[in-house]
Amino acid sequence: MVDVTGHLGMALLWLAPAWFLLDYRKTAVAFVAVGVPFGMWPDVDLVLEGIFPTVKHHGVFHTLLAVTLFAAVLGPVLGKAAEAVAGDTDWLSPEAAAHSVRFGFLAVWIPGLAHVFADMLSAPDIADSIEPLWPIYGGSIGVDLVWYNNPVVNWGLLVAGVLVNVGLFLYTGGRSSRE
């Protein structure tokens, strides 16, 4: 598990391909901006474990199943909201309703997966192990590559994520006449 800066940096890195895949530059900006906060959502278990004694950190919320279900439920709502705010692109328009649902799903799913992956890089260290493939495979998966509080790793991920996205924003500025 990395800390907040590391999770947000990992989410930014995993969202970066949007700059090449989405139709308009501003759609990519919206996708990255909307998606980044969801790089933290699996840690909702930290809040819930104080309310429900059966919830544990790195439990069910840190699985591909939970990330996918959360994205399937929240994603379409998020996509429709993004469409209402910025509905003038091929991805976000009433004529392309399936695209906005896909936009929302991916904006939640990708950073959620990035969070689980980032936690796998350091679990188990001071936190519980992660079973990301539960219920298909109940074993722990972790590489224990980094230490949770390593500021070089955490800030390095955040700085790398910001630099990659700013660089791609600047790079894609001249790529298309559609803004």
Short mmCIF file of N, CA, C and O in Angstrom, two decimals, residues 14-105:
data_model
loop_
_atom_site.label_atom_id
_atom_site.label_comp_id
_atom_site.label_asym_id
_atom_site.label_seq_id
_atom_site.Cartn_x
_atom_site.Cartn_y
_atom_site.Cartn_z
N TRP A 14 -2.16 5.69 -14.85
CA TRP A 14 -3.05 4.73 -15.50
C TRP A 14 -4.10 5.43 -16.37
O TRP A 14 -4.62 4.85 -17.31
N LEU A 15 -4.43 6.68 -16.07
CA LEU A 15 -5.40 7.44 -16.86
C LEU A 15 -4.76 8.12 -18.07
O LEU A 15 -5.46 8.53 -19.00
N ALA A 16 -3.45 8.21 -18.11
CA ALA A 16 -2.74 8.94 -19.16
C ALA A 16 -3.03 8.48 -20.59
O ALA A 16 -3.06 9.31 -21.50
N PRO A 17 -3.26 7.20 -20.87
CA PRO A 17 -3.57 6.81 -22.26
C PRO A 17 -4.80 7.50 -22.85
O PRO A 17 -4.98 7.52 -24.06
N ALA A 18 -5.62 8.10 -22.00
CA ALA A 18 -6.80 8.81 -22.50
C ALA A 18 -6.42 9.90 -23.49
O ALA A 18 -7.19 10.20 -24.41
N TRP A 19 -5.24 10.47 -23.34
CA TRP A 19 -4.82 11.55 -24.23
C TRP A 19 -4.71 11.08 -25.68
O TRP A 19 -4.82 11.88 -26.60
N PHE A 20 -4.50 9.79 -25.87
CA PHE A 20 -4.40 9.25 -27.22
C PHE A 20 -5.70 8.60 -27.70
O PHE A 20 -5.88 8.38 -28.89
N LEU A 21 -6.59 8.28 -26.78
CA LEU A 21 -7.75 7.47 -27.12
C LEU A 21 -9.06 8.26 -27.22
O LEU A 21 -10.00 7.76 -27.84
N LEU A 22 -9.15 9.41 -26.62
CA LEU A 22 -10.39 10.16 -26.64
C LEU A 22 -10.40 11.18 -27.77
O LEU A 22 -9.36 11.64 -28.22
N ASP A 23 -11.59 11.55 -28.20
CA ASP A 23 -11.76 12.34 -29.41
C ASP A 23 -11.32 13.79 -29.29
O ASP A 23 -10.74 14.33 -30.22
N TYR A 24 -11.61 14.41 -28.20
CA TYR A 24 -11.27 15.82 -28.01
C TYR A 24 -10.30 15.96 -26.84
O TYR A 24 -10.36 15.20 -25.88
N ARG A 25 -9.47 16.96 -26.95
CA ARG A 25 -8.52 17.23 -25.87
C ARG A 25 -9.25 17.52 -24.56
O ARG A 25 -8.87 17.04 -23.51
N LYS A 26 -10.34 18.29 -24.64
CA LYS A 26 -11.06 18.61 -23.41
C LYS A 26 -11.79 17.39 -22.84
O LYS A 26 -12.02 17.33 -21.64
N THR A 27 -12.12 16.40 -23.68
CA THR A 27 -12.69 15.17 -23.16
C THR A 27 -11.64 14.42 -22.36
O THR A 27 -11.94 13.85 -21.31
N ALA A 28 -10.41 14.42 -22.83
CA ALA A 28 -9.32 13.77 -22.10
C ALA A 28 -9.06 14.50 -20.78
O ALA A 28 -8.84 13.86 -19.75
N VAL A 29 -9.10 15.82 -20.81
CA VAL A 29 -8.93 16.60 -19.57
C VAL A 29 -10.03 16.21 -18.58
O VAL A 29 -9.75 15.95 -17.40
N ALA A 30 -11.26 16.16 -19.06
CA ALA A 30 -12.38 15.80 -18.18
C ALA A 30 -12.23 14.38 -17.65
O ALA A 30 -12.46 14.13 -16.46
N PHE A 31 -11.82 13.46 -18.50
CA PHE A 31 -11.66 12.06 -18.10
C PHE A 31 -10.62 11.93 -16.99
O PHE A 31 -10.86 11.28 -15.97
N VAL A 32 -9.48 12.56 -17.16
CA VAL A 32 -8.42 12.50 -16.15
C VAL A 32 -8.86 13.20 -14.87
O VAL A 32 -8.70 12.67 -13.77
N ALA A 33 -9.45 14.38 -15.01
CA ALA A 33 -9.88 15.14 -13.83
C ALA A 33 -10.97 14.41 -13.05
O ALA A 33 -10.95 14.37 -11.81
N VAL A 34 -11.92 13.80 -13.75
CA VAL A 34 -13.00 13.07 -13.09
C VAL A 34 -12.47 11.79 -12.47
O VAL A 34 -12.87 11.38 -11.39
N GLY A 35 -11.53 11.14 -13.15
CA GLY A 35 -11.04 9.84 -12.70
C GLY A 35 -10.09 9.87 -11.52
O GLY A 35 -10.13 8.96 -10.68
N VAL A 36 -9.26 10.87 -11.42
CA VAL A 36 -8.21 10.89 -10.39
C VAL A 36 -8.73 10.64 -8.97
O VAL A 36 -8.16 9.83 -8.25
N PRO A 37 -9.80 11.29 -8.54
CA PRO A 37 -10.26 11.03 -7.16
C PRO A 37 -10.63 9.57 -6.90
O PRO A 37 -10.53 9.11 -5.75
N PHE A 38 -11.03 8.85 -7.93
CA PHE A 38 -11.40 7.45 -7.73
C PHE A 38 -10.18 6.56 -7.53
O PHE A 38 -10.31 5.38 -7.25
N GLY A 39 -9.00 7.15 -7.61
CA GLY A 39 -7.79 6.44 -7.25
C GLY A 39 -7.71 6.17 -5.76
O GLY A 39 -6.88 5.40 -5.30
N MET A 40 -8.60 6.77 -5.00
CA MET A 40 -8.62 6.58 -3.55
C MET A 40 -9.81 5.77 -3.05
O MET A 40 -9.85 5.37 -1.90
N TRP A 41 -10.80 5.51 -3.89
CA TRP A 41 -12.05 4.94 -3.38
C TRP A 41 -11.90 3.58 -2.71
O TRP A 41 -12.65 3.32 -1.76
N PRO A 42 -11.00 2.66 -3.11
CA PRO A 42 -10.94 1.39 -2.37
C PRO A 42 -10.60 1.58 -0.88
O PRO A 42 -10.94 0.72 -0.07
N ASP A 43 -10.00 2.70 -0.54
CA ASP A 43 -9.68 2.95 0.87
C ASP A 43 -10.90 3.41 1.67
O ASP A 43 -10.76 3.77 2.85
N VAL A 44 -12.08 3.36 1.07
CA VAL A 44 -13.30 3.62 1.83
C VAL A 44 -13.41 2.62 2.97
O VAL A 44 -14.05 2.90 3.99
N ASP A 45 -12.74 1.49 2.83
CA ASP A 45 -12.77 0.51 3.91
C ASP A 45 -12.12 1.03 5.20
O ASP A 45 -12.44 0.57 6.29
N LEU A 46 -11.24 1.99 5.09
CA LEU A 46 -10.64 2.60 6.29
C LEU A 46 -11.70 3.34 7.10
O LEU A 46 -11.65 3.37 8.33
N VAL A 47 -12.65 3.94 6.42
CA VAL A 47 -13.76 4.62 7.09
C VAL A 47 -14.76 3.60 7.60
O VAL A 47 -15.20 3.67 8.75
N LEU A 48 -15.08 2.64 6.75
CA LEU A 48 -16.12 1.66 7.10
C LEU A 48 -15.70 0.72 8.23
O LEU A 48 -16.56 0.27 8.99
N GLU A 49 -14.39 0.47 8.38
CA GLU A 49 -13.97 -0.44 9.46
C GLU A 49 -14.20 0.17 10.83
O GLU A 49 -14.31 -0.55 11.82
N GLY A 50 -14.29 1.49 10.89
CA GLY A 50 -14.63 2.15 12.15
C GLY A 50 -16.10 2.06 12.49
O GLY A 50 -16.50 2.23 13.63
N ILE A 51 -16.92 1.78 11.48
CA ILE A 51 -18.36 1.70 11.67
C ILE A 51 -18.82 0.24 11.78
O ILE A 51 -19.64 -0.09 12.62
N PHE A 52 -18.27 -0.60 10.91
CA PHE A 52 -18.64 -2.01 10.86
C PHE A 52 -17.42 -2.86 11.23
O PHE A 52 -16.43 -2.87 10.49
N PRO A 53 -17.48 -3.57 12.34
CA PRO A 53 -16.30 -4.33 12.79
C PRO A 53 -15.89 -5.47 11.84
O PRO A 53 -14.77 -5.93 11.91
N THR A 54 -16.78 -5.88 10.93
CA THR A 54 -16.44 -6.97 10.02
C THR A 54 -15.64 -6.49 8.80
O THR A 54 -15.06 -7.30 8.08
N VAL A 55 -15.60 -5.19 8.57
CA VAL A 55 -14.86 -4.64 7.44
C VAL A 55 -13.40 -4.51 7.83
O VAL A 55 -13.09 -4.00 8.91
N LYS A 56 -12.51 -4.95 6.95
CA LYS A 56 -11.08 -4.80 7.22
C LYS A 56 -10.40 -4.13 6.04
O LYS A 56 -10.83 -4.26 4.89
N HIS A 57 -9.35 -3.39 6.36
CA HIS A 57 -8.57 -2.74 5.30
C HIS A 57 -7.92 -3.81 4.43
O HIS A 57 -7.43 -4.82 4.94
N HIS A 58 -7.92 -3.56 3.14
CA HIS A 58 -7.42 -4.50 2.13
C HIS A 58 -8.31 -5.72 2.01
O HIS A 58 -7.87 -6.78 1.59
N GLY A 59 -9.57 -5.57 2.39
CA GLY A 59 -10.54 -6.65 2.27
C GLY A 59 -11.24 -6.59 0.93
O GLY A 59 -10.63 -6.35 -0.11
N VAL A 60 -12.53 -6.75 0.97
CA VAL A 60 -13.33 -6.89 -0.26
C VAL A 60 -13.25 -5.65 -1.16
O VAL A 60 -13.32 -5.78 -2.38
N PHE A 61 -13.08 -4.46 -0.60
CA PHE A 61 -13.02 -3.26 -1.42
C PHE A 61 -11.74 -3.18 -2.25
O PHE A 61 -11.66 -2.40 -3.20
N HIS A 62 -10.76 -3.97 -1.90
CA HIS A 62 -9.51 -4.03 -2.65
C HIS A 62 -9.46 -5.26 -3.57
O HIS A 62 -8.44 -5.91 -3.70
N THR A 63 -10.59 -5.54 -4.21
CA THR A 63 -10.66 -6.65 -5.15
C THR A 63 -11.10 -6.14 -6.52
O THR A 63 -11.77 -5.09 -6.62
N LEU A 64 -10.74 -6.88 -7.56
CA LEU A 64 -11.18 -6.52 -8.90
C LEU A 64 -12.70 -6.57 -9.00
O LEU A 64 -13.30 -5.76 -9.71
N LEU A 65 -13.31 -7.49 -8.28
CA LEU A 65 -14.76 -7.61 -8.28
C LEU A 65 -15.41 -6.33 -7.73
O LEU A 65 -16.32 -5.77 -8.35
N ALA A 66 -14.96 -5.85 -6.59
CA ALA A 66 -15.55 -4.65 -5.98
C ALA A 66 -15.30 -3.43 -6.86
O ALA A 66 -16.20 -2.60 -7.04
N VAL A 67 -14.10 -3.30 -7.40
CA VAL A 67 -13.79 -2.17 -8.27
C VAL A 67 -14.71 -2.18 -9.49
O VAL A 67 -15.26 -1.16 -9.89
N THR A 68 -14.91 -3.36 -10.07
CA THR A 68 -15.75 -3.48 -11.25
C THR A 68 -17.22 -3.19 -10.93
O THR A 68 -17.90 -2.47 -11.67
N LEU A 69 -17.71 -3.74 -9.82
CA LEU A 69 -19.10 -3.49 -9.44
C LEU A 69 -19.34 -2.01 -9.13
O LEU A 69 -20.35 -1.43 -9.54
N PHE A 70 -18.42 -1.40 -8.41
CA PHE A 70 -18.54 0.02 -8.08
C PHE A 70 -18.55 0.86 -9.37
O PHE A 70 -19.38 1.76 -9.52
N ALA A 71 -17.68 0.53 -10.31
CA ALA A 71 -17.63 1.26 -11.59
C ALA A 71 -18.90 1.02 -12.41
O ALA A 71 -19.39 1.94 -13.06
N ALA A 72 -19.44 -0.19 -12.35
CA ALA A 72 -20.66 -0.50 -13.10
C ALA A 72 -21.87 0.25 -12.54
O ALA A 72 -22.77 0.62 -13.29
N VAL A 73 -21.88 0.48 -11.24
CA VAL A 73 -23.00 1.19 -10.62
C VAL A 73 -22.83 2.70 -10.73
O VAL A 73 -23.74 3.42 -11.16
N LEU A 74 -21.67 3.21 -10.37
CA LEU A 74 -21.45 4.66 -10.35
C LEU A 74 -21.08 5.20 -11.73
O LEU A 74 -21.44 6.33 -12.06
N GLY A 75 -20.40 4.42 -12.53
CA GLY A 75 -19.91 4.88 -13.83
C GLY A 75 -20.97 5.47 -14.74
O GLY A 75 -20.79 6.59 -15.26
N PRO A 76 -22.09 4.78 -14.98
CA PRO A 76 -23.12 5.36 -15.86
C PRO A 76 -23.67 6.68 -15.34
O PRO A 76 -23.92 7.60 -16.12
N VAL A 77 -23.84 6.80 -14.03
CA VAL A 77 -24.33 8.05 -13.45
C VAL A 77 -23.30 9.15 -13.68
O VAL A 77 -23.63 10.27 -14.10
N LEU A 78 -22.05 8.83 -13.44
CA LEU A 78 -20.97 9.79 -13.64
C LEU A 78 -20.86 10.19 -15.12
O LEU A 78 -20.69 11.36 -15.45
N GLY A 79 -20.98 9.21 -16.00
CA GLY A 79 -20.92 9.49 -17.44
C GLY A 79 -22.05 10.39 -17.90
O GLY A 79 -21.83 11.32 -18.69
N LYS A 80 -23.25 10.13 -17.42
CA LYS A 80 -24.39 10.98 -17.78
C LYS A 80 -24.22 12.39 -17.22
O LYS A 80 -24.59 13.37 -17.87
N ALA A 81 -23.67 12.50 -16.03
CA ALA A 81 -23.41 13.83 -15.46
C ALA A 81 -22.37 14.57 -16.29
O ALA A 81 -22.53 15.77 -16.57
N ALA A 82 -21.32 13.88 -16.70
CA ALA A 82 -20.30 14.50 -17.55
C ALA A 82 -20.90 14.92 -18.89
O ALA A 82 -20.57 15.98 -19.43
N GLU A 83 -21.77 14.09 -19.41
CA GLU A 83 -22.45 14.41 -20.68
C GLU A 83 -23.29 15.68 -20.53
O GLU A 83 -23.30 16.53 -21.43
N ALA A 84 -23.98 15.82 -19.42
CA ALA A 84 -24.81 17.00 -19.18
C ALA A 84 -23.98 18.27 -19.08
O ALA A 84 -24.39 19.34 -19.53
N VAL A 85 -22.78 18.13 -18.51
CA VAL A 85 -21.91 19.30 -18.34
C VAL A 85 -21.16 19.64 -19.62
O VAL A 85 -21.05 20.79 -20.01
N ALA A 86 -20.65 18.63 -20.32
CA ALA A 86 -19.80 18.86 -21.50
C ALA A 86 -20.25 17.98 -22.65
O ALA A 86 -19.48 17.21 -23.20
N GLY A 87 -21.49 18.10 -23.05
CA GLY A 87 -22.04 17.20 -24.05
C GLY A 87 -21.79 17.58 -25.49
O GLY A 87 -22.64 17.37 -26.34
N ASP A 88 -20.66 18.14 -25.81
CA ASP A 88 -20.41 18.55 -27.19
C ASP A 88 -19.24 17.81 -27.84
O ASP A 88 -18.60 18.31 -28.74
N THR A 89 -18.96 16.62 -27.38
CA THR A 89 -17.90 15.83 -27.99
C THR A 89 -18.48 14.50 -28.46
O THR A 89 -19.61 14.15 -28.11
N ASP A 90 -17.74 13.79 -29.27
CA ASP A 90 -18.21 12.50 -29.76
C ASP A 90 -18.43 11.52 -28.61
O ASP A 90 -19.25 10.63 -28.69
N TRP A 91 -17.65 11.64 -27.54
CA TRP A 91 -17.77 10.72 -26.41
C TRP A 91 -18.85 11.14 -25.43
O TRP A 91 -19.38 10.33 -24.71
N LEU A 92 -19.14 12.41 -25.39
CA LEU A 92 -20.09 12.92 -24.41
C LEU A 92 -21.18 13.71 -25.11
O LEU A 92 -21.16 14.93 -25.14
N SER A 93 -22.12 13.03 -25.70
CA SER A 93 -23.25 13.68 -26.35
C SER A 93 -24.46 12.78 -26.27
O SER A 93 -24.33 11.56 -26.16
N PRO A 94 -25.66 13.34 -26.34
CA PRO A 94 -26.86 12.51 -26.30
C PRO A 94 -26.90 11.49 -27.45
O PRO A 94 -27.46 10.42 -27.30
N GLU A 95 -26.30 11.83 -28.59
CA GLU A 95 -26.28 10.91 -29.72
C GLU A 95 -25.37 9.71 -29.47
O GLU A 95 -25.48 8.68 -30.11
N ALA A 96 -24.44 9.85 -28.55
CA ALA A 96 -23.48 8.78 -28.24
C ALA A 96 -23.65 8.34 -26.79
O ALA A 96 -22.70 8.33 -26.03
N ALA A 97 -24.87 7.99 -26.43
CA ALA A 97 -25.18 7.66 -25.03
C ALA A 97 -24.30 6.54 -24.49
O ALA A 97 -23.86 6.59 -23.35
N ALA A 98 -24.04 5.54 -25.31
CA ALA A 98 -23.19 4.43 -24.85
C ALA A 98 -21.79 4.90 -24.54
O ALA A 98 -21.14 4.37 -23.63
N HIS A 99 -21.32 5.91 -25.26
CA HIS A 99 -19.98 6.42 -25.00
C HIS A 99 -19.89 7.09 -23.63
O HIS A 99 -18.90 6.93 -22.93
N SER A 100 -20.91 7.84 -23.24
CA SER A 100 -20.84 8.51 -21.94
C SER A 100 -20.89 7.49 -20.81
O SER A 100 -20.23 7.68 -19.78
N VAL A 101 -21.65 6.42 -20.99
CA VAL A 101 -21.68 5.36 -19.98
C VAL A 101 -20.31 4.71 -19.89
O VAL A 101 -19.79 4.46 -18.80
N ARG A 102 -19.69 4.44 -21.03
CA ARG A 102 -18.34 3.86 -21.06
C ARG A 102 -17.33 4.82 -20.44
O ARG A 102 -16.45 4.41 -19.69
N PHE A 103 -17.46 6.11 -20.75
CA PHE A 103 -16.60 7.14 -20.18
C PHE A 103 -16.65 7.07 -18.66
O PHE A 103 -15.62 7.03 -17.99
N GLY A 104 -17.87 7.06 -18.10
CA GLY A 104 -18.03 7.02 -16.65
C GLY A 104 -17.49 5.74 -16.04
O GLY A 104 -16.80 5.77 -15.02
N PHE A 105 -17.81 4.61 -16.67
CA PHE A 105 -17.33 3.33 -16.15
C PHE A 105 -15.81 3.33 -16.09
O PHE A 105 -15.21 2.98 -15.06
#
